Short mmCIF file of C-alpha atoms in Angstrom, two decimals:
data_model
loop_
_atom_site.label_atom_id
_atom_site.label_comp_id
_atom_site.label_asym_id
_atom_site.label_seq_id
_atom_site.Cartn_x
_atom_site.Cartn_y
_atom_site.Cartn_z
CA UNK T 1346 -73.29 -51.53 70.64
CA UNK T 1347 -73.26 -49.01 73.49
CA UNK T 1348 -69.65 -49.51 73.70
CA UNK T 1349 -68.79 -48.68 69.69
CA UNK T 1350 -70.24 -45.10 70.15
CA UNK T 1351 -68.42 -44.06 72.99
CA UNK T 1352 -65.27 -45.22 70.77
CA UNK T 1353 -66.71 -42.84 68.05
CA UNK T 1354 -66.96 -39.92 70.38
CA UNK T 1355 -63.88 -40.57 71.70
CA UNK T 1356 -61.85 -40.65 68.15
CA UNK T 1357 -64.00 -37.65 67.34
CA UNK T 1358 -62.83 -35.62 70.47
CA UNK T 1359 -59.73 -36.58 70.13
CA UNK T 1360 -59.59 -35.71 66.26
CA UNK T 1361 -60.94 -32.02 67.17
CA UNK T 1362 -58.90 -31.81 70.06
CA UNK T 1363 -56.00 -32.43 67.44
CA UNK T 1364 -56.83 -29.87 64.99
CA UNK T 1365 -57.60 -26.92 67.41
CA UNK T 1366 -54.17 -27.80 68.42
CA UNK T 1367 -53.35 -27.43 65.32
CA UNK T 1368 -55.02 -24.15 64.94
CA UNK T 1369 -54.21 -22.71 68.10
CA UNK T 1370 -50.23 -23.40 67.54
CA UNK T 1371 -51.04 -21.65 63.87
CA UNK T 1372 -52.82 -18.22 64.63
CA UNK T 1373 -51.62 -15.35 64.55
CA UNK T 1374 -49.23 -13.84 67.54
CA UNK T 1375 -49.41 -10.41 68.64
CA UNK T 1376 -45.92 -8.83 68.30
CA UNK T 1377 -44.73 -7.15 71.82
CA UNK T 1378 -44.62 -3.12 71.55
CA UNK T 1379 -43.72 -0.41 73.57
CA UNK T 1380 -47.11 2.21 72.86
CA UNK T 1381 -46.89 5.70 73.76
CA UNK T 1382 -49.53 7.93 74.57
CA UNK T 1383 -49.99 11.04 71.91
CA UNK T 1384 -50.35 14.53 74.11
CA UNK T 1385 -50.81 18.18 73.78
CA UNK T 1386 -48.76 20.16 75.89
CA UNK T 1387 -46.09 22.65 75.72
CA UNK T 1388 -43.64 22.40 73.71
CA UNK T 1389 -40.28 24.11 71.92
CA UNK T 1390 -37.75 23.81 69.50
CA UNK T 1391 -34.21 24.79 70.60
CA UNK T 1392 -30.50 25.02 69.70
CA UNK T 1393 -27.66 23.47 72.05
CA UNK T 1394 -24.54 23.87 71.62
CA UNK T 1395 -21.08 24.87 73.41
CA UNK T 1396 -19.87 28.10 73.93
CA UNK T 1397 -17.60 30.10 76.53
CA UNK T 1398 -17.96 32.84 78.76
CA UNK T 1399 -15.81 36.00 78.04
CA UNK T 1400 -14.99 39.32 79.54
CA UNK T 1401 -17.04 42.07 77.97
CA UNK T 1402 -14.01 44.39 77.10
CA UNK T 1403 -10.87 42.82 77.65
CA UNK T 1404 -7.76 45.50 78.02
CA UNK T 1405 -4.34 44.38 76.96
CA UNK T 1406 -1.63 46.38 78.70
CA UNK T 1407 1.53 46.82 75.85
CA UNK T 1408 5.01 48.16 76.13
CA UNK T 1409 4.78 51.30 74.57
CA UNK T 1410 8.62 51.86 73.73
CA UNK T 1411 11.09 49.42 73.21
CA UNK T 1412 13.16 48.70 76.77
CA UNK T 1413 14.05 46.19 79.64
CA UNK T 1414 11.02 45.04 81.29
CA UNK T 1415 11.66 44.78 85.07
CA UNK T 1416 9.86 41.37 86.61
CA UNK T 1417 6.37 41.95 86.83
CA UNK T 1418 4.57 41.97 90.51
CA UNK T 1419 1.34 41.18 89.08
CA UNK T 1420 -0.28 37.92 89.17
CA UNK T 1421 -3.82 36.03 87.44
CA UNK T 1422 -6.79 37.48 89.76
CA UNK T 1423 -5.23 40.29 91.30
CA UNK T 1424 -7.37 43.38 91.70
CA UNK T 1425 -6.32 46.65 90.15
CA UNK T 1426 -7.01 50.19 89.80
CA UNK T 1427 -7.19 52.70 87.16
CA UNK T 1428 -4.38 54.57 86.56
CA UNK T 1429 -2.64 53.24 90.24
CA UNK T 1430 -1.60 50.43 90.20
CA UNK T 1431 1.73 49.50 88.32
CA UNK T 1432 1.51 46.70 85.98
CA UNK T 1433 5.13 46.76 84.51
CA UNK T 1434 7.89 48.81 84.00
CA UNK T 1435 10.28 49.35 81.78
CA UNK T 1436 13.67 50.43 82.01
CA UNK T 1437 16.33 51.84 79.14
CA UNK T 1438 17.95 48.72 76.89
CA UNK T 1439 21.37 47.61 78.17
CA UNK T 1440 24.16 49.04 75.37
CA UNK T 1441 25.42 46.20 72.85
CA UNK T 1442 28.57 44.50 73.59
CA UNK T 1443 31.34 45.55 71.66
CA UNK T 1444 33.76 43.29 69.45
CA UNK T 1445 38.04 43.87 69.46
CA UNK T 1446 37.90 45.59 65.64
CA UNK T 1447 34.42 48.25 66.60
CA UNK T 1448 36.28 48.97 69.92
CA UNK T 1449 39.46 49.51 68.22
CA UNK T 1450 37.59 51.82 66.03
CA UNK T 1451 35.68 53.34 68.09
CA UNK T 1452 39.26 54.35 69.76
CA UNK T 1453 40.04 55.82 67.05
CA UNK T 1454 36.65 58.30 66.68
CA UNK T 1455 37.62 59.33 69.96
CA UNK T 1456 41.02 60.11 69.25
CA UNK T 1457 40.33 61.87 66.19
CA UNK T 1458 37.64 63.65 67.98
CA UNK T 1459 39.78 64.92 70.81
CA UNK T 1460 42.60 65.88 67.80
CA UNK T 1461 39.46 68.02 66.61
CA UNK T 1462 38.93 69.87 69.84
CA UNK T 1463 42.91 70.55 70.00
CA UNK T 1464 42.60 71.88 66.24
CA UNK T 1465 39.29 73.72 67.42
CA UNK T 1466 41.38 75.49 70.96
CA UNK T 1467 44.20 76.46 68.70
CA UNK T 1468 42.09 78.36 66.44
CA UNK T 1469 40.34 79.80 69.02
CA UNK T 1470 43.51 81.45 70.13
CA UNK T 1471 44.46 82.17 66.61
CA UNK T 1472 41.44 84.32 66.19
CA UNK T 1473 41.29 86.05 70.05
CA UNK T 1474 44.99 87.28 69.26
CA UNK T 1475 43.95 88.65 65.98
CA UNK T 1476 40.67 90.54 67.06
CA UNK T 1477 43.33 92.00 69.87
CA UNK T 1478 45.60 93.10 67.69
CA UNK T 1479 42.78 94.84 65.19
CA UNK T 1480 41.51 96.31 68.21
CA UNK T 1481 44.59 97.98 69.48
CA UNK T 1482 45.47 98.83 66.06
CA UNK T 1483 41.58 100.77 66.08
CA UNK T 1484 42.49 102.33 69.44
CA UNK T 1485 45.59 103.99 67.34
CA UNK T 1486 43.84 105.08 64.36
CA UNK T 1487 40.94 106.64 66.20
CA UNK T 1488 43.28 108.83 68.06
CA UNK T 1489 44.95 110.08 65.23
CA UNK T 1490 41.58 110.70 63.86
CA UNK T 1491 41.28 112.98 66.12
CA UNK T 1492 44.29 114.84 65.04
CA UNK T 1493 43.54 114.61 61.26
CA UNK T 1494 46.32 112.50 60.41
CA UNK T 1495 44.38 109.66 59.32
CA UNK T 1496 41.20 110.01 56.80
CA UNK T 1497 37.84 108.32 57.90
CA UNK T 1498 37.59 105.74 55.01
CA UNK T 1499 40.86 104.28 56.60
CA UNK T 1500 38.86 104.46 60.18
CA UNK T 1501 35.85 102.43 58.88
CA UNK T 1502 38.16 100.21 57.06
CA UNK T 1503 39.85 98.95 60.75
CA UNK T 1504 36.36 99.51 62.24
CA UNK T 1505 35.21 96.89 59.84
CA UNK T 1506 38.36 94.12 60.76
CA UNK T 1507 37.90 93.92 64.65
CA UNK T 1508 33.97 93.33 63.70
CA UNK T 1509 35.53 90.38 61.32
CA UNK T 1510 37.70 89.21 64.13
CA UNK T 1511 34.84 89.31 66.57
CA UNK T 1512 33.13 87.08 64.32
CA UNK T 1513 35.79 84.80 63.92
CA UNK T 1514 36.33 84.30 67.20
CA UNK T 1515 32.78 83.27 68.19
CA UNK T 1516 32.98 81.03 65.03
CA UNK T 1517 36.06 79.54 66.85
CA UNK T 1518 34.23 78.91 70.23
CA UNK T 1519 31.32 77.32 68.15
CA UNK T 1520 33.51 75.02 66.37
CA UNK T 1521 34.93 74.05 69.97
CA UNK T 1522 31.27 73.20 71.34
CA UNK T 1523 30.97 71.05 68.26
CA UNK T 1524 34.04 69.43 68.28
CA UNK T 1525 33.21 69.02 72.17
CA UNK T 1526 30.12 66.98 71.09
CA UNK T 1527 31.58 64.81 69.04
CA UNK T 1528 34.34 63.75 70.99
CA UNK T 1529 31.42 63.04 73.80
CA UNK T 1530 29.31 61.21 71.02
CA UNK T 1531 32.39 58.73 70.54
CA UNK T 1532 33.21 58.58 74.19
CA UNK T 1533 29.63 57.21 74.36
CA UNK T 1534 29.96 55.25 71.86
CA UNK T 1535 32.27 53.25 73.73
CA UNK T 1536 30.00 52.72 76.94
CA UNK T 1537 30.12 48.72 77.87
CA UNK T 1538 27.13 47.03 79.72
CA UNK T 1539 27.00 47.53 83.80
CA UNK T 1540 27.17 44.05 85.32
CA UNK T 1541 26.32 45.83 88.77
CA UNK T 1542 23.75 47.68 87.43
CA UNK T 1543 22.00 46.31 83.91
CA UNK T 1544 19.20 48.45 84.12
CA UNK T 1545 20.47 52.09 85.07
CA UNK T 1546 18.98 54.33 88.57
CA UNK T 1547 15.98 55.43 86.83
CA UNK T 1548 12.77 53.79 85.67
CA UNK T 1549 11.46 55.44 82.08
CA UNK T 1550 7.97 54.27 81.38
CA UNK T 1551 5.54 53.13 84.77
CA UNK T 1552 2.55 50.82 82.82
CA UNK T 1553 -0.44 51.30 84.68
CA UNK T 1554 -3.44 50.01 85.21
CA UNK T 1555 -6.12 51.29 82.68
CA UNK T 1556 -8.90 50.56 83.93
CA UNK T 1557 -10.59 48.99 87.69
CA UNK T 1558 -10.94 45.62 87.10
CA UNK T 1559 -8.79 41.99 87.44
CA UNK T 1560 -5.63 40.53 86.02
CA UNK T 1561 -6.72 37.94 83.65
CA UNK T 1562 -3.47 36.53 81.96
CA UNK T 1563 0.37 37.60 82.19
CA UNK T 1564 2.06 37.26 78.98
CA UNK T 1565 5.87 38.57 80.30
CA UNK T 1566 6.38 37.74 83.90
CA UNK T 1567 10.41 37.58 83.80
CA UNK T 1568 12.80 40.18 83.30
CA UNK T 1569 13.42 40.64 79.95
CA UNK T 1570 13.95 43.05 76.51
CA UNK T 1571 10.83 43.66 74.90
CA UNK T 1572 10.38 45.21 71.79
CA UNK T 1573 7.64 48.14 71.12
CA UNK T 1574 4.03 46.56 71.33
CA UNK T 1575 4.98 43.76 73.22
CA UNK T 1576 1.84 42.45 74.95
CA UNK T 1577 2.35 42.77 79.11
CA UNK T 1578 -0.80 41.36 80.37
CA UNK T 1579 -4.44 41.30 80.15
CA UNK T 1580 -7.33 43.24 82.38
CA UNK T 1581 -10.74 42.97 82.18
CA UNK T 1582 -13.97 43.10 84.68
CA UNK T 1583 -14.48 39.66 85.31
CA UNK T 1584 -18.38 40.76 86.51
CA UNK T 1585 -19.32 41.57 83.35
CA UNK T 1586 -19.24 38.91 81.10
CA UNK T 1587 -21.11 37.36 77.72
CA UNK T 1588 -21.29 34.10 76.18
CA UNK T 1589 -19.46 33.64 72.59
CA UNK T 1590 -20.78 30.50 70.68
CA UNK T 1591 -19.90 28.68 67.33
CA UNK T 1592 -22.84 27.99 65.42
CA UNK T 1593 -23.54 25.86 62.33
CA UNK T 1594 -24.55 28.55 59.29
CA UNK T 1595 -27.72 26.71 59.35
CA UNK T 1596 -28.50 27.08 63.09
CA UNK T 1597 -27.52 30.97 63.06
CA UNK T 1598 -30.17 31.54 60.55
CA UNK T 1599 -32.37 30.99 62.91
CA UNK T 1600 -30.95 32.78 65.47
CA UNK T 1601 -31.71 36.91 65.50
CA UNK T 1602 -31.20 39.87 68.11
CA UNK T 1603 -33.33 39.06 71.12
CA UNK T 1604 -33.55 35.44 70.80
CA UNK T 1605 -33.86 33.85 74.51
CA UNK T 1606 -31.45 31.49 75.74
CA UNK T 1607 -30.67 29.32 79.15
CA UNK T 1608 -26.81 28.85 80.15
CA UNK T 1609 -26.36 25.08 81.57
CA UNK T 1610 -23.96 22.97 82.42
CA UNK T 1611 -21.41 25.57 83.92
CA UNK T 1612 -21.16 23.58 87.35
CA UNK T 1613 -23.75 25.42 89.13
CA UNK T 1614 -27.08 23.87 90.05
CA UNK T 1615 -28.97 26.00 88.26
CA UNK T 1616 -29.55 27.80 84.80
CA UNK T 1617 -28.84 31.35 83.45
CA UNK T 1618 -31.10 33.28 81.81
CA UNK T 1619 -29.39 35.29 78.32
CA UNK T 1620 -30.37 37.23 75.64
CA UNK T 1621 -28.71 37.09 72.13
CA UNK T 1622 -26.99 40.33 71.18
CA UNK T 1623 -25.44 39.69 68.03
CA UNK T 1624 -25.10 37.34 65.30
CA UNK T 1625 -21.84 38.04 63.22
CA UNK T 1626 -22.26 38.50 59.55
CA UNK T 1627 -19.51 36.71 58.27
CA UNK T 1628 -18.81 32.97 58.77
CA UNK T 1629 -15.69 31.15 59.03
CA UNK T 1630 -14.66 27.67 58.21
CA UNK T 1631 -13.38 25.03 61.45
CA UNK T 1632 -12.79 21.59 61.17
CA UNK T 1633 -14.83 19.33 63.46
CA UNK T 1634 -13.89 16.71 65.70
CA UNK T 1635 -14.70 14.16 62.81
CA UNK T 1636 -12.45 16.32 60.56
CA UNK T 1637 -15.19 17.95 58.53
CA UNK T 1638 -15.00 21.64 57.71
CA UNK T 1639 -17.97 23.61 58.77
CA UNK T 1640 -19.01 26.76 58.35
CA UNK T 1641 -19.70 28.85 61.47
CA UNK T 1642 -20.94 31.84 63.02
CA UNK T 1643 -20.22 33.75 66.25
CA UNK T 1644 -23.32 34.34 68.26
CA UNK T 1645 -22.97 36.56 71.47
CA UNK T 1646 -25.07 36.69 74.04
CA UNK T 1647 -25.46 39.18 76.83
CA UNK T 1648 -25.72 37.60 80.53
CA UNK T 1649 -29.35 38.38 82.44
CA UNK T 1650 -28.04 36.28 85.22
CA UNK T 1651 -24.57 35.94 86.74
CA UNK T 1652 -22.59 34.33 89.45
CA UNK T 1653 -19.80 35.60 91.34
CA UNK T 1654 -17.67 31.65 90.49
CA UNK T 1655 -17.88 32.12 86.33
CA UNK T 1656 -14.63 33.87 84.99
CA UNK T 1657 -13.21 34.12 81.80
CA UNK T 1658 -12.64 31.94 79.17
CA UNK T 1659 -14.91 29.03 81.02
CA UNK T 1660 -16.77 26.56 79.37
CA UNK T 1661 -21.01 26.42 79.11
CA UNK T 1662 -23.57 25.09 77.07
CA UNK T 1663 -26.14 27.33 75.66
CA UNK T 1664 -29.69 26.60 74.81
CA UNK T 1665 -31.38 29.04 72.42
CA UNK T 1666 -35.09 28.92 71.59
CA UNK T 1667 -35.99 29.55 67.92
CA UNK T 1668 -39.69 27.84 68.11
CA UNK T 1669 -42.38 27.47 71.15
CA UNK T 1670 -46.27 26.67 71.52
CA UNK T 1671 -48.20 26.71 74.69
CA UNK T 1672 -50.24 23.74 73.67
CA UNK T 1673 -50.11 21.76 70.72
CA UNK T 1674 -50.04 17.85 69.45
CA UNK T 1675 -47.13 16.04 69.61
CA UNK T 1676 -45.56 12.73 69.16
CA UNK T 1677 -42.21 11.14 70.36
CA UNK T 1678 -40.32 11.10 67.76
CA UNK T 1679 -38.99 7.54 67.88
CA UNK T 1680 -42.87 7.19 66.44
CA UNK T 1681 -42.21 8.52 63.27
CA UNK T 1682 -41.32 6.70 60.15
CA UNK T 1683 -40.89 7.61 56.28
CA UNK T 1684 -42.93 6.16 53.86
CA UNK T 1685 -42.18 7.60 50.66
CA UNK T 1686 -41.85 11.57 51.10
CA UNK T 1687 -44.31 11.42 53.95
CA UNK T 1688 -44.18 10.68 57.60
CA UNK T 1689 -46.22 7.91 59.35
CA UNK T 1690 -46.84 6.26 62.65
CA UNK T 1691 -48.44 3.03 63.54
CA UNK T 1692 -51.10 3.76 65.78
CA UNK T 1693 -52.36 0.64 68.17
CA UNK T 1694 -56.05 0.71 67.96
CA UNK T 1695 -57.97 -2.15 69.75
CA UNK T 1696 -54.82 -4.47 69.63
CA UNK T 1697 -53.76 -4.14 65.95
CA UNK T 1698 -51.28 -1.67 64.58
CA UNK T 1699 -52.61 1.10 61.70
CA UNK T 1700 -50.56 2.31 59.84
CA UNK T 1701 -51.59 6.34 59.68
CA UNK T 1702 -50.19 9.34 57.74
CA UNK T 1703 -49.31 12.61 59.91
CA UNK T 1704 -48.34 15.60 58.84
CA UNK T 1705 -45.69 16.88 61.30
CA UNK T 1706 -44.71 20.41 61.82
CA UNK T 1707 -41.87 21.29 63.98
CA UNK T 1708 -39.67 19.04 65.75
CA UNK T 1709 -37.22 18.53 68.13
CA UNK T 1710 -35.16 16.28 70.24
CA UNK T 1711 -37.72 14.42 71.46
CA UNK T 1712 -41.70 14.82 70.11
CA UNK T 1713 -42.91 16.11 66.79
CA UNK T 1714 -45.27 18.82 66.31
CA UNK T 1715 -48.63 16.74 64.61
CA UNK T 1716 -50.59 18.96 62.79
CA UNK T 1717 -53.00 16.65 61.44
CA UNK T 1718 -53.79 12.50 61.33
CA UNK T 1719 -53.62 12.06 65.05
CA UNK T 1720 -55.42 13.31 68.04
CA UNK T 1721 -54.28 13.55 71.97
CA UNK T 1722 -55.14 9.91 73.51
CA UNK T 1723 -54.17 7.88 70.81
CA UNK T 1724 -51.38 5.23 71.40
CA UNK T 1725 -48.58 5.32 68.99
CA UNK T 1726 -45.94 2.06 68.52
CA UNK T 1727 -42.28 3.50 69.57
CA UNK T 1728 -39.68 1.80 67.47
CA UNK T 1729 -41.90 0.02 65.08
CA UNK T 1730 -39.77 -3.03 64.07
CA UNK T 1731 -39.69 -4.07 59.90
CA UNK T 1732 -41.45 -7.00 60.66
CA UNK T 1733 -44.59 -4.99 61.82
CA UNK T 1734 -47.57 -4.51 59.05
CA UNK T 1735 -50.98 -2.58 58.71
CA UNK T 1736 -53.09 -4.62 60.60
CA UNK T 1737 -50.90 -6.64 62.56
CA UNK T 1738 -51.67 -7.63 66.19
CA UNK T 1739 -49.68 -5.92 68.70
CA UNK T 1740 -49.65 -6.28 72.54
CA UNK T 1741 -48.08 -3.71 74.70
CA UNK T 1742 -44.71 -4.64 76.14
CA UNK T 1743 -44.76 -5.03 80.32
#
């Protein structure tokens, strides 16, 4: 008899032993989260992007006259003064080369210009003998003016022809000067290039310096022609220098005189401090990386710290705050979810997951500003997988 009970507690045992099994290999398992602890500390809201450094005012040194620029003897980085030290110069243009038919009738200018001058001599001489001839004619009449033979109308009257002849004569010698400059004008036209010496004895234009500062490109280093405006080189005070960044239209916005920003990234071990100057009015399109065009603005910002190793043209990233709180709520932002038009978080309260409507503020990289449904303590589920639901267990992940 003994014996049948103890097989009836036994099956019984067993048969609960079998369905807590059951029921332990059933319940519910807590899903593994990574919980984050909400906080209120600082915080700000700020605007990275790429930008350059630049020379404040950059001077470009230009050929002012058309010429033969002589090698230049300036190099990138070398110091120069104002109004000392020669940049370029520039030397008179080589004359053009001259074909078999212009030579041949360039010949024949001269010629015809040295034919002139003969013309010009002989009519000089034509003229000298007449004035002498009214003048010793004169010399006779006045004398016999003297002695009444001869009336005074007929006195004026030869008076009057050696005054002609005078004229004449000078008009001769004037013809000779100008038939003297053109048969010069056609004897230059005939000048041919001077292998020995391209570039003539004397320099015409010395480009200097205009202002104390450093050479920051060359643009015409050889010997060559350069035409009028030609650009030489470029000089600028490398120690004064801003920051020129591209910003989206919807960034720059944001962005006004005065805004504070930190230079990084520039290969020192430390940031800059800069102040935005200007934001430019207008906005331009570019095409990005990914081939979208964008709409950008050029933001410039004035250096409050420097270093002696940035130069022009080099590459930084700028950081520009637009929004900053001493102390407020946040939440990392991998936290936040949309549910409808709203934001939401699960929050991990006593090992289940509630699902809790914030209203979030401003936001950056990395937390969101919470400006009501959660309060600094509470643990927040990072990542919260589709799978997780209002209520759910959760266990924090090791």
């Amino acid at each position: 008899m003994k014996s049948i009970w103890i097989k009836r507690v036994g099956l019984a045992l067993l048969a609960v032993a079998v369905v807590a099994g059951f029921g332990w290999a059933l319940r519910e398992q807590p899903a593994l989260v990574d919980v984050a602890e909400v906080t209120a500390a600082p915080m700000r809201v700020t605007i990275r992007e790429e930008g350059v450094t630049r020379v404040r005012d950059v001077y470009a040194v230009s050929a002012p006259i058309a010429g033969h620029l002589t090698r230049t003897v300036v190099n990138e980085g070398d110091v120069v003064k104002a109004n000392n030290t020669v940049v370029a110069a520039i030397h008179p243009l080589d004359p053009p080369l001259i074909d078999r038919r212009t030579e041949a009738e360039l010949l024949a200018s001269r010629d015809g210009a040295r034919a002139g001058v003969g013309v010009a001599e002989i009519d000089l001489q034509r003229a000298q003998s007449a004035l002498k001839l009214a003048e010793n004619e004169l010399a006779r009449t006045i004398k016999l003016f003297g002695s009444g033979f001869v009336s005074e109308s007929a006195l004026q009257r030869l008076t009057n022809e050696v005054d002609l002849r005078k004229t004449a004569v000078d008009a001769a010698k004037a013809v000779i000067g100008l038939r003297n400059a053109e048969l010069a004008n056609a004897e230059a036209r005939l000048l041919q290039p001077d292998p020995a010496d391209p570039t003539g004895e004397s320099c015409c234009v010395n480009l200097l310096a205009p202002i104390d500062g450093t050479v920051l490109a060359v643009m015409a280093r050889s010997e060559q022609a350069v035409a009028a405006g030609a650009k030489i080189a470029e000089i600028g005070n490398v120690h004064d220098l801003e920051i020129v960044v591209d910003l989206l239209s919807s960034d720059a916005v944001r962005i006004a005189s005065g805004t504070k920003g930190e230079i990084s990234d520039w290969g020192g071990d430390h940031t800059l401090r800069a102040t935005v100057r200007r934001v430019d009015p207008a906005a331009f399109t570019k095409v990005s990386a990914l081939g979208i065009e964008e709409q950008r603005v050029t933001v410039v910002l004035d250096l409050e710290d420097t270093d002696v190793r940035l130069g022009h043209g080099y590459r930084v990233f700028v950081e520009m705050t637009v929004w900053e709180c001493a102390e407020c709520v946040q939440v990392p932002i991998g936290a936040l979810f949309r549910n409808g038009d709203r934001w939401n978080v699960f929050a991990a309260d006593g090992g289940r997951a509630r699902q809790t409507e914030v209203q979030i503020g401003h936001m950056n990289d990395d937390a969101a500003e919470v400006l009501t449904g959660l309060k600094p303590g509470a643990g927040v589920v990072i990542h919260p997988s589709d799978a997780l639901v209002d209520g759910g267990l959760v266990e924090p992940r090791n």
